[in-house]
Amino acid sequence: MAVTVDAAALEEARRRFREDYTFYPERCLKIVTKAGETVPFRLKRPQERLARGLMAQRDAGLPQRAVILKSRQVGFSTLAQGLMIQRATQTANHHALIVAQDTKTVGSIFRMGRRMWRNLPADVKPPLVGDRNGRGEAFMHFGEPSRMLRAQGMAGLDSLIEVGSAREVDAGRGITPHSLHLSEVAFWRSSEKMLALKNAVPDVPGSLILEESTANGHNWFREDWHAAVAGESGYLAIFTPWFEEDEYRIPFPDAQARESFEASIGHGKYGEDEPELERLIAERVREWEAEWGDEPLTDEQLRVRVLEHLAWRRRTIASRCEGDVDKFHQEYPSTPDEAFLSTGRRVFPAKHVGVILKRCEETDPVVPSLERPGPVRGGFVATETRLVRVAHGGTLEVPTAVKWVPARDLDGPAPWKLWQLPDPGDEDAQPKRPPGRYIAGVDVMSGEEDEEGTLARHAISMIDHRTLRQVAEYDSQDDPDTLAIEALKAALFFHHAIIAVEITGGWGIPVVNRLAREYRYPRLFRRTPADRRMVDPSQRLGWSTDVATKPLMEARGVELVREGQDGVVSRELAAQMLTYIRNERGKSKPEPGKLSDRLMAWLIAQVVATIAPVPTRDVHSSSSSTAGATVRATVGDG
């Protein structure tokens, strides 16, 4: 008796195997558990959320795109590899490309993919034409196994999965992948290759790009994440907190143990964040119940779950994170902001810098608005000048008074941000309020690129000497002469501010010499060595960042940040705090590809504020001599 096959049902099943990202994994894919068992791949809720989101994009006629911010052990990398296997084994002429951060990860991803293919059911398992697992690159080619038939043009499925490292894959070789998985992109050396690969994928509904990573400070991955959250890039933003993983709980042996733990919430060395986490976990669990249509937990059941998660958190901080709460935040973030704030061996505590970044959303927003206008862009223009004689009998026109001009009225670039005009003082106030006093920290770029090709920049940070609040900021790559005149004009505008120019490595010496010898500015910072007889006074001009002063600068900066007295209003400056780290040798420096120019300028100004007295008399002077008015302080030999 013949068996009747329902052609429509068969075609529907084939479609689901080809296109349904929630149907295929459990029926076709096998994974290895933490216990070493090979089991069907049942999607966790975060994985299913990603799968559904991608299918919704495709069904809406959009390219499938997602940025995934990972916590540990959630399984997004496993799902990404499963999607590559599904698409390459069920669709003809499909090219799937996975790019990892290093060669070790390439091998791990390839072995996972090969295991998935090896365990596929026979009716959805295409023949393997060839494969390779080499250093830094690997591939699996599916299609007609017969060389003779292939030579006759019958290639079969003819689909390919390639795995390569970010260092090895040539993004400019003309490849056109249909599916692209970019793994741990926050740890790539730069974003250039990532951008080239993403642009190689055709912008059509059937294409797929998955960009996933754990956080690594404020770099290009964070920018991509925020663009996705804001709806600007067309990418899904997928994140799951650590407490969405049901395994991250420790049951209590009895009610007494649970009550004892509950009484300790918010106390002890790991308890600072616990009250807020209590609220957050409860809120999110209720949201997930509504999202998935689960039967709601009773209030008592929810309370038990929250406490079990918090108990797991305490034990994990102690046993897996060396007792360091920041390390827990890095590995197991509760929110996206926490993930980005808690990565790296930072000099400045991420928790406190997070407060500054939140403040800067108001003082220096990415997109200004009527409610949050941010600083005014512009520059300083001389209104009065004087002629001074310079070497070889020439003369130089030097500003003696300046005005602020907003960017719209400037003829050239607008390198300054201005948050606050100088305080004019009030003679009639009771008590009398003297004019504001200010300090300009000047960081001079070295002119050299780092290993990532990042060219340094000049920066000037102007702070209020009394309140330590940042009032203006300059950033450019102009020549040293331009930097000197900009520092002079800003200092004149801010009531003859102290100018402290960083001279380490010799790059700032032309700037400070021009200010002293040609512009004859009287209020330059000058180092005072222990033995004044041993050093020519002209060689002591400027600030030296060295083994004696750098720890002083960093300690002062950390103290201000910790106490909330930093006065930082610049978003770029706050971001540089997050990417200023200590390497394995304990040396502090910016992360590869990052800068610290604004941070160094701010630190110089803040330290000078502690060692230079606030003037009590009128500092305005037209004297051409720097001898009597130069600011001195003992900070080491420089």
XYZ file of N, CA, C and O in Angstrom, residues 507-609:
412
model
N 57.810 68.244 24.498
C 56.834 68.714 23.523
C 56.215 70.044 23.934
O 55.819 70.836 23.077
N 56.111 70.308 25.220
C 55.493 71.556 25.662
C 56.452 72.712 25.807
O 56.022 73.846 26.055
N 57.760 72.461 25.673
C 58.736 73.534 25.870
C 58.554 74.683 24.884
O 58.608 75.858 25.281
N 58.316 74.436 23.572
C 58.074 75.573 22.670
C 56.858 76.407 23.079
O 56.866 77.627 22.921
N 55.853 75.753 23.637
C 54.644 76.473 24.049
C 54.930 77.368 25.246
O 54.605 78.559 25.254
N 55.567 76.805 26.268
C 55.819 77.595 27.475
C 56.851 78.684 27.208
O 56.772 79.795 27.751
N 57.837 78.414 26.346
C 58.817 79.442 25.999
C 58.161 80.609 25.256
O 58.504 81.781 25.484
N 57.240 80.285 24.367
C 56.574 81.354 23.622
C 55.738 82.212 24.565
O 55.721 83.444 24.472
N 55.048 81.563 25.494
C 54.240 82.310 26.461
C 55.113 83.212 27.341
O 54.745 84.347 27.645
N 56.279 82.698 27.733
C 57.139 83.440 28.661
C 57.980 84.493 27.956
O 58.039 85.653 28.393
N 58.633 84.112 26.865
C 59.648 84.975 26.269
C 59.092 85.925 25.224
O 59.623 87.034 25.041
N 58.059 85.503 24.505
C 57.523 86.350 23.439
C 56.240 87.052 23.880
O 56.106 88.264 23.723
N 55.315 86.281 24.447
C 54.072 86.907 24.912
C 54.255 87.558 26.279
O 53.496 88.427 26.667
N 55.300 87.120 27.023
C 55.634 87.686 28.337
C 54.435 87.648 29.290
O 54.139 88.616 29.993
N 53.791 86.482 29.279
C 52.639 86.321 30.166
C 53.138 86.121 31.592
O 53.999 85.264 31.852
N 52.639 86.919 32.567
C 53.240 86.917 33.898
C 52.817 85.767 34.809
O 53.464 85.540 35.821
N 51.744 85.015 34.496
C 51.236 84.047 35.474
C 51.399 82.622 34.955
O 50.435 81.868 34.802
N 52.647 82.235 34.706
C 52.965 80.865 34.298
C 53.388 80.054 35.511
O 54.093 80.550 36.401
N 52.977 78.807 35.527
C 53.381 77.920 36.616
C 54.851 77.554 36.448
O 55.310 77.250 35.348
N 55.577 77.568 37.571
C 56.998 77.227 37.555
C 57.298 76.266 38.699
O 56.934 76.504 39.843
N 57.955 75.162 38.361
C 58.345 74.194 39.376
C 59.479 74.765 40.236
O 60.338 75.484 39.735
N 59.469 74.395 41.511
C 60.542 74.799 42.419
C 61.233 73.553 42.935
O 60.668 72.820 43.741
N 62.449 73.253 42.457
C 63.155 72.065 42.933
C 63.650 72.244 44.355
O 63.689 73.360 44.891
N 64.034 71.144 44.968
C 64.516 71.197 46.352
C 65.751 72.081 46.475
O 65.892 72.846 47.428
N 66.663 72.001 45.518
C 67.873 72.829 45.547
C 67.774 73.851 44.419
O 68.086 73.560 43.272
N 67.336 75.061 44.728
C 67.101 76.063 43.708
C 68.394 76.487 43.013
O 68.374 76.965 41.895
N 69.528 76.318 43.670
C 70.789 76.780 43.077
C 71.204 75.912 41.895
O 72.000 76.322 41.066
N 70.668 74.677 41.818
C 71.154 73.737 40.817
C 70.444 73.867 39.473
O 70.840 73.251 38.506
N 69.362 74.656 39.420
C 68.556 74.688 38.197
C 68.361 76.123 37.736
O 67.995 76.990 38.522
N 68.606 76.369 36.450
C 68.330 77.675 35.851
C 66.825 77.930 35.932
O 66.026 77.096 35.534
N 66.397 79.102 36.451
C 64.959 79.385 36.577
C 64.188 79.201 35.283
O 63.034 78.779 35.306
N 64.797 79.521 34.146
C 64.083 79.393 32.872
C 63.789 77.942 32.534
O 62.912 77.650 31.717
N 64.507 77.006 33.153
C 64.295 75.590 32.888
C 63.208 74.987 33.776
O 62.922 73.803 33.673
N 62.655 75.805 34.674
C 61.653 75.295 35.593
C 60.237 75.662 35.187
O 59.291 75.341 35.888
N 60.086 76.344 34.065
C 58.755 76.723 33.599
C 57.958 75.487 33.191
O 58.466 74.583 32.519
N 56.709 75.428 33.579
C 55.821 74.356 33.147
C 55.718 73.220 34.150
O 56.470 73.126 35.122
N 54.747 72.365 33.887
C 54.489 71.203 34.739
C 55.166 69.974 34.161
O 55.099 69.722 32.967
N 55.834 69.187 35.020
C 56.471 67.948 34.579
C 55.727 66.755 35.174
O 55.600 66.641 36.392
N 55.233 65.885 34.307
C 54.606 64.639 34.761
C 55.681 63.566 34.802
O 56.171 63.131 33.759
N 56.082 63.170 36.000
C 57.175 62.221 36.154
C 56.846 61.239 37.271
O 55.716 61.198 37.771
N 57.841 60.452 37.678
C 57.606 59.418 38.688
C 57.189 60.010 40.030
O 56.553 59.341 40.843
N 57.554 61.287 40.261
C 57.179 61.922 41.523
C 55.795 62.554 41.458
O 55.029 62.504 42.423
N 55.456 63.151 40.311
C 54.213 63.918 40.236
C 53.024 63.123 39.707
O 51.875 63.449 40.024
N 53.267 62.100 38.885
C 52.131 61.370 38.311
C 51.276 60.693 39.390
O 50.036 60.783 39.348
N 51.881 60.001 40.371
C 51.043 59.441 41.446
C 50.277 60.520 42.202
O 49.138 60.310 42.627
N 50.898 61.685 42.376
C 50.233 62.799 43.037
C 49.006 63.237 42.240
O 47.927 63.473 42.809
N 49.157 63.342 40.920
C 48.047 63.746 40.056
C 46.905 62.740 40.133
O 45.735 63.116 40.315
N 47.253 61.464 40.014
C 46.209 60.431 39.994
C 45.506 60.330 41.339
O 44.274 60.180 41.399
N 46.282 60.423 42.420
C 45.673 60.352 43.751
C 44.721 61.525 43.980
O 43.630 61.357 44.545
N 45.119 62.702 43.531
C 44.252 63.865 43.679
C 42.979 63.700 42.854
O 41.872 64.010 43.327
N 43.128 63.214 41.634
C 41.959 63.020 40.784
C 40.993 62.001 41.354
O 39.773 62.221 41.381
N 41.519 60.882 41.833
C 40.668 59.841 42.420
C 39.956 60.378 43.655
O 38.766 60.097 43.879
N 40.660 61.150 44.472
C 40.054 61.728 45.670
C 38.881 62.638 45.309
O 37.800 62.559 45.916
N 39.078 63.509 44.322
C 38.012 64.417 43.916
C 36.808 63.663 43.376
O 35.652 64.003 43.681
N 37.077 62.632 42.577
C 35.989 61.842 41.998
C 35.235 61.097 43.091
O 34.000 61.064 43.111
N 35.962 60.500 44.003
C 35.340 59.722 45.080
C 34.487 60.606 45.984
O 33.409 60.197 46.436
N 34.960 61.823 46.251
C 34.249 62.725 47.152
C 33.174 63.550 46.442
O 32.455 64.318 47.085
N 33.062 63.390 45.126
C 32.065 64.154 44.386
C 32.389 65.616 44.258
O 31.502 66.452 44.040
N 33.683 65.986 44.338
C 34.118 67.374 44.265
C 34.919 67.661 42.999
O 35.660 68.640 42.928
N 34.783 66.788 42.010
C 35.596 66.871 40.790
C 35.226 68.057 39.908
O 36.071 68.597 39.199
N 33.946 68.456 39.900
C 33.520 69.578 39.077
C 33.567 69.313 37.589
O 33.513 70.248 36.782
N 33.638 68.051 37.164
C 33.751 67.718 35.740
C 32.400 67.890 35.058
O 31.372 67.396 35.550
N 32.404 68.585 33.930
C 31.183 68.778 33.150
C 31.362 68.329 31.698
O 30.420 68.374 30.913
N 32.560 67.874 31.331
C 32.860 67.458 29.959
C 32.653 65.963 29.788
O 33.255 65.159 30.494
N 31.816 65.592 28.842
C 31.544 64.180 28.567
C 32.803 63.452 28.097
O 33.071 62.329 28.510
N 33.585 64.091 27.238
C 34.799 63.446 26.735
C 35.822 63.224 27.848
O 36.503 62.203 27.878
N 35.933 64.190 28.764
C 36.840 64.033 29.891
C 36.401 62.863 30.772
O 37.225 62.033 31.177
N 35.117 62.776 31.079
C 34.621 61.668 31.901
C 34.859 60.334 31.218
O 35.235 59.339 31.860
N 34.660 60.269 29.897
C 34.893 59.025 29.160
C 36.362 58.619 29.227
O 36.681 57.422 29.302
N 37.274 59.591 29.199
C 38.698 59.266 29.293
C 39.050 58.713 30.664
O 39.972 57.903 30.787
N 38.321 59.100 31.698
C 38.541 58.504 33.022
C 38.275 57.008 32.992
O 38.982 56.221 33.633
N 37.260 56.600 32.249
C 36.896 55.183 32.198
C 37.903 54.341 31.429
O 38.021 53.141 31.667
N 38.614 54.943 30.501
C 39.552 54.173 29.678
C 41.005 54.409 30.097
O 41.926 54.058 29.365
N 41.199 54.987 31.269
C 42.538 55.197 31.823
C 42.775 54.076 32.827
O 42.120 54.004 33.870
N 43.704 53.166 32.509
C 43.822 51.914 33.249
C 45.254 51.671 33.720
O 46.181 52.375 33.325
N 45.401 50.645 34.540
C 46.729 50.142 34.903
C 46.948 48.829 34.183
O 46.093 47.942 34.221
N 48.112 48.697 33.544
C 48.409 47.436 32.872
C 48.938 46.420 33.877
O 49.001 46.670 35.080
N 49.339 45.261 33.359
C 49.773 44.184 34.255
C 51.033 44.542 35.041
O 51.324 43.939 36.076
N 51.781 45.530 34.599
C 52.966 45.981 35.318
C 52.672 47.131 36.280
O 53.582 47.664 36.907
N 51.418 47.523 36.365
C 51.035 48.596 37.272
C 51.201 49.986 36.693
O 50.998 50.976 37.396
N 51.554 50.086 35.406
C 51.751 51.391 34.780
C 50.408 51.924 34.307
O 49.640 51.223 33.644
N 50.117 53.177 34.629
C 48.846 53.777 34.233
C 48.987 54.444 32.871
O 49.958 55.147 32.598
N 47.977 54.223 32.021
C 47.978 54.760 30.664
C 46.595 54.544 30.065
O 45.813 53.732 30.576
N 46.266 55.234 28.983
C 44.974 54.974 28.355
C 44.958 53.613 27.670
O 46.008 53.088 27.275
N 43.778 53.033 27.540
C 43.640 51.787 26.801
C 44.115 51.981 25.366
O 44.101 53.094 24.845
N 44.534 50.897 24.695
C 44.938 51.018 23.292
C 43.840 51.669 22.456
O 42.667 51.314 22.554
N 44.237 52.647 21.643
C 43.273 53.331 20.803
C 42.533 54.456 21.492
O 41.697 55.119 20.873
N 42.827 54.700 22.788
C 42.155 55.757 23.533
C 43.141 56.876 23.872
O 44.357 56.687 23.804
N 42.614 58.024 24.270
C 43.432 59.181 24.598
C 43.242 59.569 26.059
O 42.271 59.174 26.705
N 44.176 60.362 26.571
C 44.060 60.872 27.936
C 44.410 62.355 27.999
O 44.737 62.873 29.060
N 44.344 63.040 26.864
C 44.764 64.441 26.806
C 43.905 65.343 27.694
O 44.428 66.155 28.471
N 42.589 65.211 27.604
C 41.714 66.053 28.426
C 41.877 65.710 29.902
O 41.841 66.592 30.762
N 42.028 64.420 30.185
C 42.206 63.987 31.570
C 43.499 64.552 32.151
O 43.520 65.051 33.289
N 44.600 64.480 31.395
C 45.870 64.997 31.893
C 45.803 66.509 32.127
O 46.309 67.020 33.128
N 45.175 67.235 31.213
C 45.046 68.683 31.385
C 44.255 69.005 32.655
O 44.612 69.910 33.423
N 43.179 68.247 32.889
C 42.356 68.461 34.084
C 43.124 68.121 35.359
O 43.068 68.855 36.349
N 43.875 67.019 35.338
C 44.657 66.633 36.510
C 45.719 67.672 36.835
O 45.946 68.003 38.006
N 46.390 68.189 35.805
C 47.402 69.228 36.032
C 46.763 70.434 36.717
O 47.276 70.959 37.720
N 45.628 70.883 36.193
C 44.964 72.052 36.774
C 44.554 71.795 38.220
O 44.714 72.674 39.085
N 44.055 70.590 38.495
C 43.586 70.297 39.852
C 44.740 70.232 40.849
O 44.607 70.695 41.991
N 45.867 69.661 40.455
C 47.001 69.601 41.374
C 47.587 70.990 41.591
O 47.934 71.362 42.718
N 47.697 71.774 40.540
C 48.196 73.144 40.689
C 47.287 73.929 41.632
O 47.760 74.752 42.439
N 45.986 73.651 41.586
C 45.051 74.351 42.473
C 45.343 74.065 43.945
O 45.078 74.902 44.807
